[in-house]
mmCIF file of C-alpha atoms in Angstrom:
data_model
loop_
_atom_site.group_PDB
_atom_site.id
_atom_site.type_symbol
_atom_site.label_atom_id
_atom_site.label_comp_id
_atom_site.label_asym_id
_atom_site.label_seq_id
_atom_site.Cartn_x
_atom_site.Cartn_y
_atom_site.Cartn_z
ATOM 1 C CA MET A 9 -24.809 -3.848 -18.624
ATOM 2 C CA SER A 10 -23.924 -1.551 -21.519
ATOM 3 C CA LEU A 11 -23.325 2.258 -20.963
ATOM 4 C CA SER A 12 -22.841 4.839 -24.077
ATOM 5 C CA MET A 13 -18.967 5.954 -23.542
ATOM 6 C CA ILE A 14 -18.758 9.489 -22.153
ATOM 7 C CA THR A 15 -15.798 11.359 -22.787
ATOM 8 C CA ALA A 16 -14.603 13.654 -19.526
ATOM 9 C CA PRO A 17 -12.179 16.458 -20.641
ATOM 10 C CA ASP A 18 -11.769 17.567 -16.802
ATOM 11 C CA ILE A 19 -11.429 16.292 -13.416
ATOM 12 C CA HIS A 20 -15.252 17.250 -12.426
ATOM 13 C CA ALA A 21 -16.655 15.290 -15.180
ATOM 14 C CA ILE A 22 -14.558 12.219 -14.533
ATOM 15 C CA SER A 23 -15.416 12.369 -10.940
ATOM 16 C CA THR A 24 -18.744 12.900 -11.091
ATOM 17 C CA PHE A 25 -18.718 10.197 -13.277
ATOM 18 C CA VAL A 26 -17.161 7.950 -10.748
ATOM 19 C CA THR A 27 -18.709 8.821 -7.903
ATOM 20 C CA GLU A 28 -22.055 7.779 -9.959
ATOM 21 C CA GLN A 29 -20.883 4.446 -11.114
ATOM 22 C CA LYS A 30 -19.202 3.589 -6.981
ATOM 23 C CA GLN A 31 -23.110 4.449 -6.026
ATOM 24 C CA ALA A 32 -24.302 2.003 -8.609
ATOM 25 C CA GLY A 33 -22.090 -0.508 -6.717
ATOM 26 C CA ARG A 34 -19.912 -0.967 -9.964
ATOM 27 C CA THR A 35 -16.463 -1.723 -9.329
ATOM 28 C CA ILE A 36 -13.942 0.474 -11.915
ATOM 29 C CA ALA A 37 -10.850 -0.886 -13.929
ATOM 30 C CA PHE A 38 -8.612 1.923 -15.246
ATOM 31 C CA VAL A 39 -6.412 2.017 -18.231
ATOM 32 C CA PRO A 40 -3.925 4.957 -18.191
ATOM 33 C CA THR A 41 -2.539 6.076 -21.566
ATOM 34 C CA MET A 42 -0.649 8.476 -23.482
ATOM 35 C CA GLY A 43 -3.366 8.748 -26.562
ATOM 36 C CA ALA A 44 -2.125 7.231 -30.565
ATOM 37 C CA LEU A 45 -3.865 3.958 -29.414
ATOM 38 C CA HIS A 46 -2.722 0.685 -31.026
ATOM 39 C CA ALA A 47 -3.729 -3.012 -30.188
ATOM 40 C CA GLY A 48 -1.728 -3.237 -27.174
ATOM 41 C CA HIS A 49 -3.731 -0.882 -25.350
ATOM 42 C CA LEU A 50 -6.869 -2.263 -26.733
ATOM 43 C CA ASP A 51 -5.928 -6.018 -25.455
ATOM 44 C CA LEU A 52 -5.326 -4.116 -22.059
ATOM 45 C CA ILE A 53 -8.669 -2.616 -22.317
ATOM 46 C CA ARG A 54 -10.099 -6.204 -23.237
ATOM 47 C CA VAL A 55 -7.975 -7.235 -19.595
ATOM 48 C CA ALA A 56 -9.338 -4.841 -17.619
ATOM 49 C CA ARG A 57 -13.147 -5.565 -18.839
ATOM 50 C CA ALA A 58 -12.652 -9.212 -17.375
ATOM 51 C CA GLU A 59 -11.298 -7.611 -14.178
ATOM 52 C CA ALA A 60 -14.107 -4.970 -13.101
ATOM 53 C CA ASP A 61 -17.684 -3.950 -14.046
ATOM 54 C CA ILE A 62 -16.426 -0.479 -15.946
ATOM 55 C CA VAL A 63 -13.465 0.492 -17.660
ATOM 56 C CA ILE A 64 -12.165 4.079 -17.780
ATOM 57 C CA VAL A 65 -9.054 5.012 -19.961
ATOM 58 C CA SER A 66 -7.179 8.187 -19.479
ATOM 59 C CA VAL A 67 -5.667 9.774 -22.843
ATOM 60 C CA PHE A 68 -3.074 12.290 -21.600
ATOM 61 C CA VAL A 69 0.456 13.094 -22.569
ATOM 62 C CA ASN A 70 2.216 13.776 -19.546
ATOM 63 C CA PRO A 71 5.089 16.420 -19.724
ATOM 64 C CA THR A 72 6.641 15.389 -16.736
ATOM 65 C CA GLN A 73 8.119 12.147 -17.645
ATOM 66 C CA PHE A 74 9.601 13.652 -21.061
ATOM 67 C CA GLY A 75 13.435 14.696 -20.598
ATOM 68 C CA PRO A 76 14.522 17.953 -22.487
ATOM 69 C CA ASN A 77 15.820 16.170 -25.849
ATOM 70 C CA GLU A 78 12.679 14.024 -25.683
ATOM 71 C CA ASP A 79 9.881 13.912 -27.823
ATOM 72 C CA PHE A 80 7.100 15.603 -25.949
ATOM 73 C CA SER A 81 6.169 18.282 -28.935
ATOM 74 C CA ALA A 82 6.501 15.698 -31.611
ATOM 75 C CA TYR A 83 4.474 12.604 -29.642
ATOM 76 C CA PRO A 84 1.483 11.395 -32.023
ATOM 77 C CA ARG A 85 -1.969 13.017 -30.817
ATOM 78 C CA THR A 86 -4.870 11.111 -32.469
ATOM 79 C CA LEU A 87 -7.374 11.902 -29.632
ATOM 80 C CA ASP A 88 -10.901 11.893 -31.996
ATOM 81 C CA ASP A 89 -9.262 8.381 -33.352
ATOM 82 C CA ASP A 90 -8.268 7.177 -29.637
ATOM 83 C CA LEU A 91 -11.919 7.928 -28.284
ATOM 84 C CA ARG A 92 -13.505 5.627 -31.131
ATOM 85 C CA GLN A 93 -11.137 2.925 -30.636
ATOM 86 C CA CYS A 94 -11.976 3.173 -26.841
ATOM 87 C CA GLU A 95 -15.642 3.057 -27.385
ATOM 88 C CA GLN A 96 -15.556 -0.063 -29.727
ATOM 89 C CA ALA A 97 -13.493 -1.529 -27.083
ATOM 90 C CA GLY A 98 -16.530 -1.186 -24.764
ATOM 91 C CA ALA A 99 -14.682 1.566 -22.526
ATOM 92 C CA ALA A 100 -17.101 3.658 -20.183
ATOM 93 C CA ALA A 101 -15.423 6.469 -20.218
ATOM 94 C CA VAL A 102 -11.957 8.274 -21.536
ATOM 95 C CA PHE A 103 -10.303 11.224 -19.449
ATOM 96 C CA CYS A 104 -8.648 13.208 -21.390
ATOM 97 C CA PRO A 105 -7.816 16.490 -20.027
ATOM 98 C CA GLU A 106 -5.577 19.249 -21.200
ATOM 99 C CA LYS A 107 -1.995 20.030 -18.993
ATOM 100 C CA GLU A 108 -3.463 22.815 -16.981
ATOM 101 C CA GLU A 109 -6.309 20.327 -15.625
ATOM 102 C CA LEU A 110 -3.283 18.251 -13.813
ATOM 103 C CA TYR A 111 -0.856 20.735 -13.448
ATOM 104 C CA SER A 112 -0.202 24.210 -11.771
ATOM 105 C CA ALA A 113 2.249 26.705 -13.507
ATOM 106 C CA THR A 114 4.216 26.466 -10.253
ATOM 107 C CA SER A 115 5.049 22.843 -9.166
ATOM 108 C CA TYR A 116 6.641 22.749 -5.305
ATOM 109 C CA ILE A 117 6.396 18.969 -4.931
ATOM 110 C CA GLY A 118 7.615 16.056 -6.743
ATOM 111 C CA PHE A 119 9.044 12.370 -6.433
ATOM 112 C CA GLU A 120 12.327 10.535 -5.956
ATOM 113 C CA LEU A 121 12.716 6.912 -6.942
ATOM 114 C CA SER A 122 15.655 5.054 -5.017
ATOM 115 C CA GLY A 123 17.031 1.806 -6.421
ATOM 116 C CA LEU A 124 14.171 0.375 -8.974
ATOM 117 C CA GLY A 125 15.748 3.183 -11.305
ATOM 118 C CA ASP A 126 18.984 2.572 -10.818
ATOM 119 C CA HIS A 127 19.044 0.387 -14.900
ATOM 120 C CA LEU A 128 17.361 0.260 -17.624
ATOM 121 C CA CYS A 129 15.358 3.084 -18.960
ATOM 122 C CA GLY A 130 15.705 4.711 -15.322
ATOM 123 C CA ALA A 131 19.084 5.280 -15.880
ATOM 124 C CA ALA A 132 19.094 6.054 -19.573
ATOM 125 C CA ARG A 133 16.000 8.532 -19.175
ATOM 126 C CA PRO A 134 16.803 10.388 -15.375
ATOM 127 C CA GLY A 135 13.559 11.406 -14.021
ATOM 128 C CA HIS A 136 11.427 9.542 -16.274
ATOM 129 C CA PHE A 137 9.659 7.640 -13.833
ATOM 130 C CA ASN A 138 9.307 10.496 -11.186
ATOM 131 C CA GLY A 139 7.126 11.921 -13.855
ATOM 132 C CA VAL A 140 5.484 8.685 -14.059
ATOM 133 C CA ILE A 141 5.176 8.295 -10.319
ATOM 134 C CA GLN A 142 3.777 11.499 -10.174
ATOM 135 C CA ILE A 143 0.673 11.637 -13.061
ATOM 136 C CA VAL A 144 0.087 8.117 -12.222
ATOM 137 C CA ASN A 145 -0.439 9.190 -8.457
ATOM 138 C CA LYS A 146 -2.244 12.148 -9.537
ATOM 139 C CA LEU A 147 -4.908 9.624 -11.883
ATOM 140 C CA PHE A 148 -4.864 7.165 -9.095
ATOM 141 C CA ASN A 149 -6.713 10.159 -6.808
ATOM 142 C CA ILE A 150 -8.746 11.242 -9.218
ATOM 143 C CA VAL A 151 -10.279 7.801 -11.101
ATOM 144 C CA LYS A 152 -10.018 6.042 -8.021
ATOM 145 C CA PRO A 153 -10.008 2.338 -9.598
ATOM 146 C CA ASP A 154 -10.565 -1.013 -8.185
ATOM 147 C CA VAL A 155 -8.171 -2.421 -10.849
ATOM 148 C CA ALA A 156 -5.391 -0.849 -12.714
ATOM 149 C CA VAL A 157 -3.934 -2.408 -16.038
ATOM 150 C CA PHE A 158 -0.444 -1.567 -17.432
ATOM 151 C CA GLY A 159 1.467 -3.371 -20.119
ATOM 152 C CA GLN A 160 4.487 -5.682 -19.888
ATOM 153 C CA LYS A 161 6.416 -3.921 -22.578
ATOM 154 C CA ASP A 162 7.014 -1.394 -20.290
ATOM 155 C CA ILE A 163 8.560 -3.681 -17.335
ATOM 156 C CA GLN A 164 10.235 -1.450 -15.401
ATOM 157 C CA GLN A 165 7.419 1.164 -15.462
ATOM 158 C CA PHE A 166 5.245 -1.780 -14.172
ATOM 159 C CA ARG A 167 7.323 -3.184 -11.213
ATOM 160 C CA ILE A 168 7.590 0.626 -10.033
ATOM 161 C CA LEU A 169 4.282 1.245 -10.159
ATOM 162 C CA GLU A 170 3.238 -2.027 -8.106
ATOM 163 C CA VAL A 171 5.880 -1.057 -5.513
ATOM 164 C CA MET A 172 4.437 2.491 -5.248
ATOM 165 C CA ALA A 173 0.634 1.192 -5.312
ATOM 166 C CA HIS A 174 1.878 -0.671 -2.110
ATOM 167 C CA GLU A 175 4.134 1.947 -0.514
ATOM 168 C CA PHE A 176 1.698 4.369 -1.024
ATOM 169 C CA ASN A 177 -1.336 2.596 0.265
ATOM 170 C CA HIS A 178 -3.288 2.457 -2.874
ATOM 171 C CA ASP A 179 -6.127 -0.049 -2.386
ATOM 172 C CA ILE A 180 -5.500 -0.539 -6.041
ATOM 173 C CA ARG A 181 -4.973 -4.469 -7.854
ATOM 174 C CA ILE A 182 -2.178 -4.042 -10.283
ATOM 175 C CA ILE A 183 -2.539 -5.963 -13.095
ATOM 176 C CA MET A 184 0.063 -7.278 -15.823
ATOM 177 C CA GLY A 185 -1.344 -7.242 -19.210
ATOM 178 C CA ARG A 186 0.683 -8.984 -22.166
ATOM 179 C CA THR A 187 2.982 -7.597 -24.800
ATOM 180 C CA VAL A 188 1.196 -7.284 -27.999
ATOM 181 C CA ARG A 189 3.115 -8.179 -30.934
ATOM 182 C CA ALA A 190 3.307 -7.673 -35.010
ATOM 183 C CA ALA A 191 3.186 -10.880 -36.774
ATOM 184 C CA ASP A 192 7.145 -10.377 -37.169
ATOM 185 C CA GLY A 193 7.546 -10.311 -33.522
ATOM 186 C CA LEU A 194 8.069 -6.546 -33.048
ATOM 187 C CA ALA A 195 6.331 -5.094 -29.736
ATOM 188 C CA LEU A 196 3.543 -2.526 -30.940
ATOM 189 C CA SER A 197 4.325 0.626 -29.797
ATOM 190 C CA SER A 198 3.077 4.208 -30.281
ATOM 191 C CA ARG A 199 6.496 5.413 -31.726
ATOM 192 C CA ASN A 200 6.433 2.317 -34.168
ATOM 193 C CA ARG A 201 4.910 4.977 -36.688
ATOM 194 C CA TYR A 202 8.211 6.922 -36.438
ATOM 195 C CA LEU A 203 10.057 4.078 -38.553
ATOM 196 C CA THR A 204 10.422 4.091 -42.135
ATOM 197 C CA ARG A 205 9.730 1.208 -44.342
ATOM 198 C CA GLU A 206 13.458 0.178 -44.075
ATOM 199 C CA GLU A 207 13.816 0.296 -40.428
ATOM 200 C CA ARG A 208 10.683 -1.505 -39.817
ATOM 201 C CA ILE A 209 11.801 -4.332 -41.910
ATOM 202 C CA ILE A 210 14.933 -4.206 -39.358
ATOM 203 C CA ALA A 211 13.281 -3.148 -36.231
ATOM 204 C CA PRO A 212 12.312 -6.943 -34.872
ATOM 205 C CA ALA A 213 15.702 -7.663 -34.385
ATOM 206 C CA LEU A 214 14.960 -6.296 -31.289
ATOM 207 C CA PHE A 215 12.811 -8.960 -30.009
ATOM 208 C CA SER A 216 14.512 -11.975 -32.000
ATOM 209 C CA THR A 217 17.997 -10.749 -30.084
ATOM 210 C CA LEU A 218 16.633 -10.345 -26.803
ATOM 211 C CA GLN A 219 14.918 -14.165 -27.426
ATOM 212 C CA GLU A 220 18.493 -15.718 -28.559
ATOM 213 C CA THR A 221 20.046 -14.005 -25.422
ATOM 214 C CA SER A 222 17.350 -15.159 -22.922
ATOM 215 C CA HIS A 223 17.795 -18.805 -23.938
ATOM 216 C CA ALA A 224 21.371 -18.714 -23.653
ATOM 217 C CA LEU A 225 21.154 -16.779 -20.067
ATOM 218 C CA GLN A 226 18.637 -19.824 -19.039
ATOM 219 C CA GLN A 227 21.276 -22.354 -19.698
ATOM 220 C CA LEU A 228 23.689 -20.535 -17.411
ATOM 221 C CA PRO A 229 24.110 -22.713 -13.901
ATOM 222 C CA ALA A 230 22.623 -21.457 -10.623
ATOM 223 C CA ALA A 231 23.825 -20.472 -7.102
ATOM 224 C CA THR A 232 27.583 -19.946 -8.877
ATOM 225 C CA ASN A 233 28.941 -16.409 -10.327
ATOM 226 C CA VAL A 234 27.857 -16.085 -13.829
ATOM 227 C CA ALA A 235 28.297 -12.561 -13.705
ATOM 228 C CA ALA A 236 31.189 -12.115 -16.512
ATOM 229 C CA GLN A 237 28.909 -14.756 -18.565
ATOM 230 C CA ILE A 238 26.437 -12.831 -18.434
ATOM 231 C CA GLN A 239 28.076 -9.024 -19.402
ATOM 232 C CA ASN A 240 29.369 -11.370 -22.446
ATOM 233 C CA LEU A 241 26.288 -12.121 -23.328
ATOM 234 C CA LEU A 242 24.631 -8.966 -23.169
ATOM 235 C CA GLU A 243 27.514 -7.259 -24.712
ATOM 236 C CA GLY A 244 27.245 -9.923 -27.811
ATOM 237 C CA ALA A 245 23.387 -8.842 -28.009
ATOM 238 C CA ALA A 246 24.299 -4.967 -27.943
ATOM 239 C CA ALA A 247 26.472 -5.587 -30.559
ATOM 240 C CA ARG A 248 24.239 -7.837 -33.010
ATOM 241 C CA LEU A 249 21.740 -4.820 -32.826
ATOM 242 C CA ASN A 250 24.692 -2.247 -33.792
ATOM 243 C CA SER A 251 25.356 -4.407 -36.753
ATOM 244 C CA ALA A 252 21.533 -4.923 -37.986
ATOM 245 C CA GLY A 253 21.196 -0.638 -37.619
ATOM 246 C CA PHE A 254 20.438 0.439 -34.281
ATOM 247 C CA ARG A 255 21.851 2.823 -32.123
ATOM 248 C CA THR A 256 21.979 0.610 -28.819
ATOM 249 C CA ASP A 257 21.187 2.170 -25.719
ATOM 250 C CA TYR A 258 21.070 -0.524 -23.140
ATOM 251 C CA VAL A 259 21.059 -4.518 -23.212
ATOM 252 C CA GLN A 260 20.346 -5.420 -19.688
ATOM 253 C CA CYS A 261 19.211 -8.080 -17.457
ATOM 254 C CA VAL A 262 18.083 -7.725 -14.035
ATOM 255 C CA ARG A 263 16.143 -9.228 -11.179
ATOM 256 C CA TYR A 264 12.008 -8.793 -11.342
ATOM 257 C CA ASN A 265 12.185 -7.948 -7.803
ATOM 258 C CA ASP A 266 14.487 -4.977 -7.016
ATOM 259 C CA LEU A 267 15.703 -4.324 -10.681
ATOM 260 C CA GLN A 268 19.377 -4.992 -9.829
ATOM 261 C CA PRO A 269 21.553 -6.980 -12.246
ATOM 262 C CA PRO A 270 22.692 -10.731 -10.443
ATOM 263 C CA HIS A 271 25.699 -12.075 -9.936
ATOM 264 C CA THR A 272 24.565 -15.356 -9.591
ATOM 265 C CA PHE A 273 21.515 -16.647 -10.979
ATOM 266 C CA GLU A 274 18.763 -18.206 -8.716
ATOM 267 C CA ALA A 275 16.816 -21.457 -9.353
ATOM 268 C CA ARG A 276 13.100 -19.309 -8.168
ATOM 269 C CA GLU A 277 13.719 -16.093 -8.796
ATOM 270 C CA ILE A 278 12.434 -14.210 -11.759
ATOM 271 C CA TYR A 279 14.654 -12.113 -14.006
ATOM 272 C CA VAL A 280 14.347 -9.100 -16.943
ATOM 273 C CA LEU A 281 15.833 -9.432 -19.745
ATOM 274 C CA ALA A 282 15.447 -5.894 -21.632
ATOM 275 C CA GLY A 283 16.562 -3.722 -24.348
ATOM 276 C CA ALA A 284 15.952 -0.214 -25.893
ATOM 277 C CA ALA A 285 17.714 0.902 -28.845
ATOM 278 C CA PHE A 286 17.290 3.870 -31.465
ATOM 279 C CA LEU A 287 16.251 3.135 -35.192
ATOM 280 C CA GLY A 288 15.975 6.465 -36.670
ATOM 281 C CA LYS A 289 13.790 8.709 -35.009
ATOM 282 C CA ALA A 290 12.081 5.997 -32.904
ATOM 283 C CA ARG A 291 13.442 4.675 -29.741
ATOM 284 C CA LEU A 292 11.988 0.847 -29.516
ATOM 285 C CA ILE A 293 11.659 -1.033 -26.406
ATOM 286 C CA ASP A 294 11.332 -4.816 -25.293
ATOM 287 C CA ASN A 295 11.874 -7.123 -22.956
ATOM 288 C CA LEU A 296 11.439 -10.792 -21.620
ATOM 289 C CA LEU A 297 10.777 -12.338 -18.287
ATOM 290 C CA PHE A 298 12.324 -15.872 -17.712
ATOM 291 C CA THR A 299 13.276 -17.870 -15.043
ATOM 292 C CA LEU A 300 16.563 -20.955 -15.185
ATOM 293 C CA LEU A 301 15.910 -23.853 -17.242
ATOM 294 C CA GLN A 302 17.752 -25.856 -14.991
ATOM 295 C CA PRO A 303 17.020 -25.455 -10.946
#
């Protein structure tokens, strides 16, 4: 099936399109983005195309997930280029509303997050995931997809939205797309364009440091208290990043299931090693999923 991509600037336009597709018996995969698209986003569209008949992409820089001192105003906005890339990638529609289309001047109802936001970016960016849950719920209600695809690079976001879909009874499959990297290992991100040439040379050290630390964590014994050893490895990783020129925000290890730090490692548990660090104007994040090498 081949459809000419439509651009939907408002809820009525995208809802009409969704209704037409569902009446035609087509399934919908959804890729929410904040625009400034790169190869990582295009890979999510590729994954989405394999999961449903058509793909809808949203491009919206969501104000409620930015803190008062964060880069909402400066966040790159490249809609014309985004539309071109979406069409080339095979998206059927792009929903690209203005803020006023999704938010009233006064808001009375919000979201609170418990447990899953205690650590990682949830602790570093208070209120961030409340805004993420708010906008994704809005988008799910508008687009009504069968499948939604989010990237592993934002691993805490992915887990929170996975739980949200279950707790709010969204009949939507949540699929994780891989982290797409440059040849030197740097995770692709819209914020990478903030990096100077010198900073771009340093930036891959975030991933390589996480790789080294993950390998060391996997060597720790199961079913024994390894909290002190974990902390030593995490502090060492943060120190190496700072020495390389970063300003480390955090390097943390948590269980994937509840995003809480472990005191012991269990053989069948999945763990997340995640880091966030400032490099000039850019705040870079990355993570690795791992299990123990020795059961």
